[in-house]
Amino acid sequence: MSIRCALTALLFALCVLGPHDADAQSARDGWAPVLDAQADVQALLEAGDGRVYVAARFDGTNASLRRFLPDGRRDMGFADRVSAFDIHALALIDGRLWVGGSGLLAGGADRGDLLVLDTAGEALSTERALSFGDVHAIESDGEGGAWVGGAFFLDSEFAVLARLELAANGSFQRRPLQPELAFTTVFALQRLPDGRLLVGRQHPGPPEASALVRLDAQGRFDASFRARLNGNVLDLRRTRTGDLLVGGSFTQVNGNPQTGYARLKADGSLSPDNVALPISCCVRRVLERRDGEVLVAGSFGATSSGADRLLRVPLLRLNGSVAPFARPSGPDVTDLIELADGSVVVGGVFDTLDGVEQRNLGRVLADGTVDAELRVLSDTGVFTTLATFEDGLWLGGDMAQVAGSAAGRLVKLDHRGRRAPAQSPALNRPPLALLPLDNDRLLAGGDFTQVGAQVASHLLLVENSSGARLPLSVGADGTVHALVRQADGKILVGGAFNAINGVSRRAIARLNADLSLDTGFNLVMDTSAVVRAIAITPDGGFVLGGSFSALGIESRQNLAKVRADGVTQALFTPNPNGRVDSLLVAPNGEVYVGGTFTSIGGQARSRVARLNADGSLASFAPSVHAGTTRVSAIALQADGRVLLGGNGGLLKRVEASGANDPAWSLAFTGSADGLSFGSDGRLWVIGSFSSLGGVARSGIARITPPDRHAPQAIAYSAALSRVFWGVRGTAPEVATAPRASVSFNRGQSFTPLPAMVRQSSLWRSSLALPLDTEVLLRIDAAHAAAPAGSGSSALRTDVLLFQGSALFADGFE
């Protein structure tokens, strides 16, 4: 996730990151970059390899340009440097991205109505050549330059069409053969194979004139082109057969009634495959798909089928009929592109596609269904642990097959639920804890003792990107249930072992940051102790949960708190009467406890409780299902609400008071053994189940809470030299102090900032932001939701900050 902010010195400049309200609770999920309701999409362009450029009002005000990966995540390799009043046109020409619109800024510098970027988002053009108007269309001229259409001033002269090239010094140069058109705005361009150019424009006015003309290779009007359209032409596409698809606001073509859409032959006459659509004005975009089907989109209403804004038009010779496509629920579809796999990306102003939330931007699969299904099929449907990385997620469980392929109880998937190109370590027994580490590594712990034919004593280190086993010098002689990293990089290991590398350590041990045994850490527990859950506290200590009766010389039943210096917290004695399976510590030090107990702190509590930081019992007392004998997972939202998972069909959300949340109603049977929030507020659920919310799901699902609004806030004060960060709404709450670092070389290296401290609902650190310098701010945090045992999951946010000296040029500070 990344956003670029221009910051003032006087006030906090606040950037709110993340998704906004969702309208439906659903187990369906997939390619869906979540946009604000005001973030109308203006233009789309395929970038190659499934990536997509999107121009939209992402902040609800100015337009900007971003690139998205095939799984719908933001592509951080593309700089967010462009803003504009509007962005109407995008074109890739010889590896350069041409951007047209009005009021374009690149890195805060005025670029008028046209600019050129490299594929990393950096500006190549250096001048404000076109201005005081709009660029609506850009088309390659076949020689490295571009035809540019709209209505603008070029070298102080008004123009609607120009042929330009980008010189080595970043300036735009006019090419020969500049055509002369009447002063009517150009909206669409299509270059033909023989060099001629089709121009769609505003209708000139006289009845005998046409909004669609053809220019010959010398830029002169081609009188042999017979098309006469009586209204504006907004889009042009040449088909594979040589026909021409036209969209606009016309009502007649060559004297024949034809509203908004027409299919013409090469000479401008109506094609035999032309269809008169049952629509009212206007068509914004036409697209021929690989199978010959045509998609027609715009702000029209389909008079024969309600308010459909997107129609599919088959070739007449295929005996098909016009029908709705994806049924966007909104007033306008502005752009369409087809990707190499046959899927179609749809942009505009809408809330859903086929009833699935895809706000203003969505993807429809080649078979016509909305890409909103994350469904992972396995042979058993039993998953025990989960860890997420930027490029996918690792799943552990008791399975031999996942997503149709063999899996060795540890497997990597992409964010759409497909197998990622990484090895699947063949473990002989399930992993129970996964911990992402720096340098693209994953540490696994569990019940396993072998990887293939090689020994792996309950601990395993793998490379995230490839799945290859990495050298690891430590092992345990018994099951590992929990792995948690401390602020200093050291790792706490909990389980049912007696020794690590032959050194006596009962149930709890610590590894150094280099993954060697920390010989200076040795907590003595009773001989039958099992540690199943560990959570870090805000003061640097930690809480242990499981099945045990003593910690050192102190009597402790199943739950204990340890200070940062390794001393047992003397007054923390809740003593639950049953096993503890899950722990979560809130930023204020409160401890959420889940397990099999029915009493804690001397009072009745059914499987779940909340403790104050000193160990006293809070009033939080949620009810669980009659068949629930274990609460295995707990997750905490930034707004204080709590999600609970366990056996007996337990998957619910409760208020901070413990009362049932009336907004949550999700049918569930089975066991939810792990919960993990994404930074966008969506929730991973793993365990043993076959359905969730009435949708078939095999042991893993990702769900959208009914009121998802999960922004992150970034604020900077130049006066205080401080940066602030925090989460809001249904975003996952932070479990421990976040770590902030900055990069001055676009992420190649990072320098840590001073430790972040809590201030009200935000976290702050010191930062003096230099002028006219891009600074990449990175926030790494553990958030309060995870599979049973580990107590937290990783969250990373990258924010590109820029403070321009031009902001202070007028002396007003």
Short mmCIF file of C-alpha atoms in Angstrom, two decimals, residues 376 378-380 382-389 393-403 405-413 419-436 441-448 450-452 456 458-464 466-470 483 686:
data_model
loop_
_atom_site.label_atom_id
_atom_site.label_comp_id
_atom_site.label_asym_id
_atom_site.label_seq_id
_atom_site.Cartn_x
_atom_site.Cartn_y
_atom_site.Cartn_z
CA VAL A 376 -9.10 -23.12 -1.91
CA SER A 378 -8.04 -29.40 -0.35
CA ASP A 379 -8.50 -33.10 0.26
CA THR A 380 -9.24 -32.69 3.98
CA VAL A 382 -8.26 -28.89 7.74
CA PHE A 383 -5.83 -25.96 8.11
CA THR A 384 -3.89 -25.23 11.27
CA THR A 385 -1.88 -22.04 10.69
CA LEU A 386 -1.44 -19.16 8.26
CA ALA A 387 1.12 -16.43 7.49
CA THR A 388 0.84 -13.67 4.91
CA PHE A 389 3.47 -12.02 2.74
CA LEU A 393 0.17 -16.54 1.93
CA TRP A 394 1.48 -19.75 3.44
CA LEU A 395 -0.94 -22.33 4.81
CA GLY A 396 -0.17 -25.18 7.13
CA GLY A 397 -2.49 -28.08 7.77
CA ASP A 398 -3.17 -31.77 7.63
CA MET A 399 -3.63 -32.15 3.88
CA ALA A 400 -1.95 -33.83 0.97
CA GLN A 401 -3.58 -31.81 -1.81
CA VAL A 402 -4.44 -28.11 -2.21
CA ALA A 403 -5.94 -26.35 -5.24
CA SER A 405 -2.06 -30.21 -6.70
CA ALA A 406 -0.06 -32.27 -4.24
CA ALA A 407 0.93 -30.38 -1.08
CA GLY A 408 3.22 -31.47 1.72
CA ARG A 409 1.25 -29.95 4.65
CA LEU A 410 2.81 -26.53 3.97
CA VAL A 411 1.84 -24.70 0.81
CA LYS A 412 1.96 -21.20 -0.65
CA LEU A 413 -0.95 -19.58 -2.49
CA ARG A 419 -0.97 -22.19 -6.12
CA ALA A 420 2.02 -19.87 -6.09
CA PRO A 421 5.27 -20.85 -7.87
CA ALA A 422 6.97 -22.04 -4.68
CA GLN A 423 7.91 -25.52 -3.46
CA SER A 424 5.63 -27.23 -0.96
CA PRO A 425 7.80 -28.74 1.80
CA ALA A 426 6.76 -32.35 2.36
CA LEU A 427 6.26 -32.41 6.12
CA ASN A 428 5.36 -35.68 7.78
CA ARG A 429 3.05 -33.97 10.29
CA PRO A 430 1.24 -30.61 10.40
CA PRO A 431 2.87 -27.26 11.18
CA LEU A 432 1.13 -25.40 14.01
CA ALA A 433 2.82 -21.99 13.93
CA LEU A 434 4.23 -19.82 11.13
CA LEU A 435 6.25 -16.63 11.58
CA PRO A 436 7.31 -14.35 8.68
CA ARG A 441 12.09 -16.02 5.12
CA LEU A 442 9.43 -18.06 6.93
CA LEU A 443 9.95 -19.91 10.21
CA ALA A 444 7.62 -22.86 10.82
CA GLY A 445 7.06 -24.83 13.98
CA GLY A 446 4.85 -27.82 14.64
CA ASP A 447 4.47 -31.52 15.15
CA PHE A 448 6.67 -32.54 12.19
CA GLN A 450 10.86 -34.70 8.75
CA VAL A 451 10.85 -32.80 5.46
CA GLY A 452 10.86 -35.48 2.83
CA ALA A 456 13.47 -31.41 10.69
CA HIS A 458 9.81 -29.40 14.86
CA LEU A 459 11.38 -26.23 13.38
CA LEU A 460 11.89 -25.38 9.73
CA LEU A 461 13.18 -22.31 7.86
CA VAL A 462 12.11 -21.77 4.23
CA GLU A 463 12.54 -19.08 1.63
CA ASN A 464 9.23 -17.35 0.99
CA SER A 466 10.81 -20.30 -3.67
CA GLY A 467 9.75 -22.53 -0.76
CA ALA A 468 13.28 -23.92 -0.62
CA ARG A 469 14.56 -25.11 2.72
CA LEU A 470 17.14 -22.80 4.31
CA LEU A 483 6.29 -18.54 17.57
CA ILE A 686 -8.87 -21.14 8.93
#
